Amino acid sequence: MQCLFSQILPHCISVHRDPPRALANCRYPARFARLRRSRRNRLGVFLPVGNLRLSVACCKQEFSTDGEGGGKMAARQRAYPFHDIEPRWQTFWEENKTFRTPDEVDMSKPKYYVLDMFPYPSGAGLHVGHPLGYTATDILSRYKRMQGFNVLHPMGWDAFGLPAEQYAIETGTHPKVTTSRNIRRFRSQLKSLGFSYDWDREISTTDPEYYKWTQWIFLQLLKRGLAYQAEVPVNWCPALGTVLANEEVVNGVSERGGHSVIRKPMRQWMLKITAYADRLLEDLDSLDWPESIKEMQRNWIGRSEGAEMDFYVLNSDGKKSDQKLTVYTTRPDTIFGATYLVVAPEHPLLSSIVSDTEIKKVEEYKNLACSKSDLERTELQKDKTGVFSGSYARNPATHEAIPIWVADYVLGSYGTGAIMAVPAHDSRDHAFAVKYEIPIHWVISSDKISSPGEPYSGDGTVVNSSSARSGLDINGLASEEAAEKVISWAESTGNGKRKVNYKLRDWLFARQRYWGEPFPVMFLDDSDEIVPVPESELPVTLPELDDFNPTGTGEPPLAKAISWVQTVDPVTGNPATRETSTMPQWAGSCWYYLRFMDPKNANELVDNSKERYWSPVDVYVGGAEHSVLHLLYARFWHKVLYDIGVVSTKEPFQCLINQGLILGEVEYTALRDLEGKLLSVDSVEDASQYKQERVPIEKVTKSGDFYVLKDDPDIRLTAKAHKMSKSRGNVINPDDVIDEYGADSLRLYEMFLGPLRDSKTWSTTGIEGVHRFLARTWRLIVGPPSPDGSYNSGTTVTKDEPTQDQLRALHKCIDKVTEEIQETRFNTAISALMEFVNAAYKWDKHPRSVMEAFVLLLSPFAPHMGEELWNRLGNCCTLAYESWPKAMSEYLVNEKIVLPVQINGKTRGTLQVEPEITEDEAFMLAAQDGKLSRYLNGGVLIKKKVYVPGRILNIIVQQPK
């Protein structure tokens, strides 16, 4: 019969008389074929083929040849039967709805609402970085259930968005079909990891019964004047046919597809988030969030106090005109140093103040600025550009004429769209003034100025700041006092006023795309008046379309659904036109945490009593990349809902945890010069100037703190882990890891990698280590396998009463694991579990009471194995709601240790002491010890005592003369 191996590798040199009998049970015989260069394989022996060896891993066993016995077959059992255990318990949990949170819970019990950030179900599915946060929340959920909490741990899908629509344009597949397929894949992958989600509460933002309430929230915003339309410059991508948010534009092109993006004025829906700026800022202090995230939000809101000052434009004859440019400044004390004004290219007055001689240059510059994003325009390190408008304005403090320039580093969306430039005391203004030879006037003096001639932006004493014509004199005043005097002067003379300003801009809340929530508004055909759709007629559902391509005119794809667009006002019966833009992807993710509390409610967004019980979210886990926009938008909507009585808390998420990234495996890179010669990385200054070549790990060795080529140790390599991405080819699919090691191993490994909040590097060697730990745990309780590879159906535990040592080991483990879970230090909790297993292997007997408690401690981390072992220990029900073990203080008392005692550097005896014993106490015990006392009595002079706590006591003595 044909060799199994020869079916996989034509050059296989082994011939077998009989195929392995376990092949019938193998689901993926070819999938696990492996070619390796190393003689040692984590799962078996290898067949030599040249300098390669073959290993074939099947579902039940791995079969390989030893290359020496003329076809001798070796079979090696899996480390433990996770391939049987895990699917069985996943089926049990699903069939029994083990983790379902009832609609009506006992509200006298404490609650715990733990939530993962809403995932977008992409076509690529999960990679091993995704389960990091999900595993953390699952551990917390399982732990809290066992502590008697009502736990809400749901999952759903932020499923609207541009990727599905772009795929529809490219393939003709409806976004609904693509999204549904992607959700099925994501759901399957999450279930294969054993996460304890309540799948009965699953929601998707694309479900009309869900976005009905997204539309309802929009109507509440509209009623309160928080939603409005305005003509605003937007990032318009002609190729995608949609408006892009600033974060979707990178280097002037769309993040998706790399298409050109221009700035274009367009009428858009806006949400007045600025009305809540102060509350969004103030309420951050009450949140248990990383301080770095709170600071990012503070900076994004950007509250500042200053003044608005009016600079009147001068006519061609140099006289004051009726036009004025209003600027916002946080440094009114420097107004005497303002030697020019800068207006944004999109400033509404620019066309009326530019001179005829400069209009062509200004128009060209405006067109150039349209191709840049706000981020590109305001980058501090970039070279400042601008053009002169040909006009001048009067400085109200000096009464001097100063030039008006146009520059793209000033944004029309921030402040007033114009600034007074003080080049002596602002680095950007200084660079611009030097480049275009504009005068620089120093008006702040300070001992802190270390480099004369360089801009100084700090406070100090005001100088060169007095004018009889304006009646303002602030010379000699400190900056803060001078600023107050300037504001008072400006308000009394009509030249300005005090002003609080924010970097935060109103939220652009429309996209010119199909796959999003329709707006529940229409426009009357005869008056263009905005008419809200009655709440009783929600949801306004998306019409079916076959053509999702951009219209090319700026109109959204929905404009093609003529019969849907043309409608009538249900109140008056007058003809009307529906809004054809759709809401951005942010909309559905702003409030989903509320719908999870009451997902089937057809009459209201959330039941008041359920909201009061479950709010706020106790722990919210997700990536730091969502630290500003998603969280800021969700907080804004929550505060609006609080104001109208829908929610009972001021904030939605009490505790925020940002998990770190899991980077791909370390990559080793060598450098070559133009002639192909290998270079050591420490011999070059700029590695980017040389050809970089990936080096396989088997050709690398470590030398001291560095990695070098095995064959040439003088060639030092770079070693770096990169973020997982398709382009680098370093993405690890969790499906493959689960097939080879099991879901519990993957979960345990990701938690064991390091602190949850830190970035970590994936290592296949590392997961083998935790897999071995689980196998040791299995054998500790179940026993070793029989010769045919099977395990007995019970356990090896006994009914014996535990010893004091066993109880101390157990309760030390309980105490440590409990504390570390509560503090989300999961890696050290796993270390405690490993320490217990190491200790237990030294015991002759394993009492049931001790091992059952240990299994409960293990279960949040490795739930499949936990359930299986619990069942084998004779328990008929799931352990999901068993009581969490409690550490008993009497077993946490530190044991006595053996303290060596030296006399003049030579060990003369030992003492049984408490670990925390002091030097004087240890010496006193030594002096009383029958064996040691003879070295210390009889007139012996104690010259010195050297004590290392818990380690050694060395007594230096001098014998009497």
CSV table of C-alpha atoms in Angstrom, one decimal, residues 394-593:
chain,number,residue,atom,x,y,z
A,394,ARG,CA,-3.6,98.0,11.7
A,395,ASN,CA,-2.1,96.6,15.0
A,396,PRO,CA,-4.6,98.1,17.5
A,397,ALA,CA,-1.8,98.4,20.2
A,398,THR,CA,0.9,100.0,18.1
A,399,HIS,CA,-1.3,101.6,15.3
A,400,GLU,CA,1.3,100.4,12.9
A,401,ALA,CA,0.4,98.8,9.5
A,402,ILE,CA,1.4,95.1,9.4
A,403,PRO,CA,1.2,92.8,6.4
A,404,ILE,CA,-1.5,90.1,6.0
A,405,TRP,CA,-0.1,86.8,4.8
A,406,VAL,CA,-1.8,83.6,3.7
A,407,ALA,CA,-0.3,80.3,5.1
A,408,ASP,CA,-1.6,76.8,5.4
A,409,TYR,CA,-0.2,76.2,8.9
A,410,VAL,CA,-3.2,78.2,10.1
A,411,LEU,CA,-6.5,76.3,9.9
A,412,GLY,CA,-9.9,77.8,9.1
A,413,SER,CA,-11.4,75.4,11.5
A,414,TYR,CA,-9.5,76.5,14.6
A,415,GLY,CA,-10.1,79.7,16.4
A,416,THR,CA,-11.1,82.4,14.0
A,417,GLY,CA,-9.0,81.1,11.1
A,418,ALA,CA,-6.5,84.0,11.6
A,419,ILE,CA,-3.6,84.6,13.9
A,420,MET,CA,-1.5,87.5,15.0
A,421,ALA,CA,2.1,86.4,14.4
A,422,VAL,CA,4.7,87.2,17.1
A,423,PRO,CA,7.9,85.9,15.6
A,424,ALA,CA,10.1,86.8,18.6
A,425,HIS,CA,8.0,84.5,20.9
A,426,ASP,CA,6.7,81.7,18.7
A,427,SER,CA,8.8,79.1,16.9
A,428,ARG,CA,6.5,78.7,13.9
A,429,ASP,CA,6.0,82.5,13.5
A,430,HIS,CA,9.8,82.9,13.8
A,431,ALA,CA,10.6,80.4,11.1
A,432,PHE,CA,8.1,82.0,8.8
A,433,ALA,CA,9.4,85.5,9.5
A,434,VAL,CA,13.0,84.6,8.9
A,435,LYS,CA,12.1,82.9,5.6
A,436,TYR,CA,10.1,85.8,4.3
A,437,GLU,CA,12.2,88.6,5.9
A,438,ILE,CA,9.4,90.0,8.1
A,439,PRO,CA,10.5,92.2,11.1
A,440,ILE,CA,10.9,90.6,14.5
A,441,HIS,CA,10.3,92.7,17.7
A,442,TRP,CA,11.2,91.4,21.1
A,443,VAL,CA,8.7,92.2,23.8
A,444,ILE,CA,9.4,89.7,26.6
A,445,SER,CA,12.5,89.7,28.7
A,446,SER,CA,13.6,86.8,30.9
A,447,ASP,CA,16.6,85.3,32.6
A,448,LYS,CA,15.5,82.0,31.1
A,449,ILE,CA,16.4,83.2,27.6
A,450,SER,CA,19.5,81.1,26.9
A,451,SER,CA,19.9,81.7,23.1
A,452,PRO,CA,19.6,85.4,22.1
A,453,GLY,CA,18.1,85.7,18.7
A,454,GLU,CA,16.1,82.5,19.0
A,455,PRO,CA,12.3,82.6,19.8
A,456,TYR,CA,11.4,82.5,23.5
A,457,SER,CA,7.8,81.4,24.2
A,458,GLY,CA,7.9,81.5,28.0
A,459,ASP,CA,6.7,84.1,30.5
A,460,GLY,CA,8.8,87.0,31.7
A,461,THR,CA,8.7,90.8,32.0
A,462,VAL,CA,7.1,92.9,29.2
A,463,VAL,CA,9.4,95.3,27.4
A,464,ASN,CA,9.0,97.6,24.3
A,465,SER,CA,5.3,97.6,24.8
A,466,SER,CA,3.9,101.2,25.2
A,467,SER,CA,2.0,103.4,22.8
A,468,ALA,CA,0.6,106.9,23.4
A,469,ARG,CA,-1.6,106.6,20.3
A,470,SER,CA,-3.4,103.6,21.7
A,471,GLY,CA,-3.1,104.6,25.3
A,472,LEU,CA,-1.8,101.2,26.3
A,473,ASP,CA,1.4,100.8,28.4
A,474,ILE,CA,2.3,97.4,29.8
A,475,ASN,CA,6.1,97.9,30.1
A,476,GLY,CA,7.6,96.3,33.2
A,477,LEU,CA,4.6,94.1,34.0
A,478,ALA,CA,4.8,90.3,34.4
A,479,SER,CA,3.3,88.4,31.5
A,480,GLU,CA,0.2,87.3,33.4
A,481,GLU,CA,-0.5,90.8,34.7
A,482,ALA,CA,0.1,92.3,31.3
A,483,ALA,CA,-2.3,89.9,29.6
A,484,GLU,CA,-5.1,90.9,32.0
A,485,LYS,CA,-4.4,94.6,31.4
A,486,VAL,CA,-4.5,94.1,27.6
A,487,ILE,CA,-7.8,92.3,27.8
A,488,SER,CA,-9.3,95.0,30.0
A,489,TRP,CA,-8.0,97.7,27.6
A,490,ALA,CA,-9.4,95.8,24.5
A,491,GLU,CA,-12.8,95.4,26.1
A,492,SER,CA,-13.0,99.1,27.2
A,493,THR,CA,-11.9,100.4,23.7
A,494,GLY,CA,-13.8,98.0,21.6
A,495,ASN,CA,-10.6,96.3,20.2
A,496,GLY,CA,-11.4,92.8,21.6
A,497,LYS,CA,-12.7,90.7,24.4
A,498,ARG,CA,-11.9,87.9,26.8
A,499,LYS,CA,-12.4,84.5,25.2
A,500,VAL,CA,-12.2,80.8,26.1
A,501,ASN,CA,-11.3,78.7,23.1
A,502,TYR,CA,-11.1,75.0,22.3
A,503,LYS,CA,-9.2,72.9,19.8
A,504,LEU,CA,-12.1,70.6,19.7
A,505,ARG,CA,-14.2,71.1,16.6
A,506,ASP,CA,-17.8,70.1,16.0
A,507,TRP,CA,-18.1,66.6,14.7
A,508,LEU,CA,-18.5,66.1,11.0
A,509,PHE,CA,-21.3,63.5,11.0
A,510,ALA,CA,-21.9,62.5,7.4
A,511,ARG,CA,-20.3,60.3,4.8
A,512,GLN,CA,-21.1,60.1,1.1
A,513,ARG,CA,-21.3,56.3,1.0
A,514,TYR,CA,-24.0,53.6,0.9
A,515,TRP,CA,-23.1,51.2,3.7
A,516,GLY,CA,-24.1,53.3,6.8
A,517,GLU,CA,-27.2,54.3,8.8
A,518,PRO,CA,-29.6,56.5,6.8
A,519,PHE,CA,-30.4,59.8,8.3
A,520,PRO,CA,-34.0,60.0,9.5
A,521,VAL,CA,-34.7,63.4,7.9
A,522,MET,CA,-36.1,64.7,4.6
A,523,PHE,CA,-36.2,68.1,2.8
A,524,LEU,CA,-39.4,69.6,1.6
A,525,ASP,CA,-39.2,70.1,-2.2
A,526,ASP,CA,-40.8,73.5,-2.2
A,527,SER,CA,-38.8,75.1,0.7
A,528,ASP,CA,-35.8,72.8,1.4
A,529,GLU,CA,-36.9,72.8,5.0
A,530,ILE,CA,-35.5,70.0,7.1
A,531,VAL,CA,-38.3,67.7,8.3
A,532,PRO,CA,-37.5,64.8,10.8
A,533,VAL,CA,-39.0,61.4,10.1
A,534,PRO,CA,-41.6,60.7,12.8
A,535,GLU,CA,-40.3,58.4,15.5
A,536,SER,CA,-43.1,56.0,14.9
A,537,GLU,CA,-41.8,55.4,11.4
A,538,LEU,CA,-38.3,54.4,12.4
A,539,PRO,CA,-36.2,52.7,11.3
A,540,VAL,CA,-35.5,54.4,7.9
A,541,THR,CA,-34.0,51.3,6.2
A,542,LEU,CA,-31.4,51.2,3.5
A,543,PRO,CA,-32.8,50.6,0.0
A,544,GLU,CA,-31.4,47.7,-2.0
A,545,LEU,CA,-28.9,48.8,-4.6
A,546,ASP,CA,-26.9,46.9,-7.2
A,547,ASP,CA,-24.5,49.8,-8.1
A,548,PHE,CA,-22.5,51.0,-5.2
A,549,ASN,CA,-20.0,53.1,-7.2
A,550,PRO,CA,-19.5,56.8,-6.5
A,551,THR,CA,-21.7,59.0,-8.6
A,552,GLY,CA,-18.7,61.2,-9.5
A,553,THR,CA,-20.8,64.3,-8.8
A,554,GLY,CA,-20.3,64.4,-5.1
A,555,GLU,CA,-23.8,62.9,-4.5
A,556,PRO,CA,-23.8,59.7,-2.5
A,557,PRO,CA,-24.7,56.3,-4.0
A,558,LEU,CA,-28.1,56.5,-2.3
A,559,ALA,CA,-29.0,59.2,-4.7
A,560,LYS,CA,-29.4,56.4,-7.3
A,561,ALA,CA,-32.3,54.9,-5.4
A,562,ILE,CA,-34.8,57.3,-7.0
A,563,SER,CA,-38.0,55.7,-5.6
A,564,TRP,CA,-36.5,55.7,-2.1
A,565,VAL,CA,-35.2,59.3,-2.3
A,566,GLN,CA,-38.5,60.7,-3.6
A,567,THR,CA,-41.0,60.6,-0.7
A,568,VAL,CA,-43.7,62.7,1.0
A,569,ASP,CA,-43.8,64.4,4.3
A,570,PRO,CA,-46.1,62.1,6.4
A,571,VAL,CA,-47.4,65.1,8.3
A,572,THR,CA,-48.4,67.5,5.4
A,573,GLY,CA,-48.3,65.1,2.5
A,574,ASN,CA,-46.1,67.5,0.6
A,575,PRO,CA,-43.4,66.0,-1.7
A,576,ALA,CA,-40.0,65.7,-0.1
A,577,THR,CA,-36.5,64.3,-0.7
A,578,ARG,CA,-34.6,62.0,1.7
A,579,GLU,CA,-31.1,62.8,2.9
A,580,THR,CA,-28.8,60.6,0.8
A,581,SER,CA,-25.6,60.9,3.0
A,582,THR,CA,-25.3,58.2,5.7
A,583,MET,CA,-23.9,58.4,9.2
A,584,PRO,CA,-20.3,57.6,9.9
A,585,GLN,CA,-19.1,54.3,11.3
A,586,TRP,CA,-18.7,56.0,14.7
A,587,ALA,CA,-22.5,56.4,15.1
A,588,GLY,CA,-23.4,52.8,15.9
A,589,SER,CA,-20.4,52.3,18.3
A,590,CYS,CA,-21.3,55.4,20.3
A,591,TRP,CA,-24.0,53.7,22.3
A,592,TYR,CA,-23.9,49.9,21.8
A,593,TYR,CA,-22.9,49.3,25.4
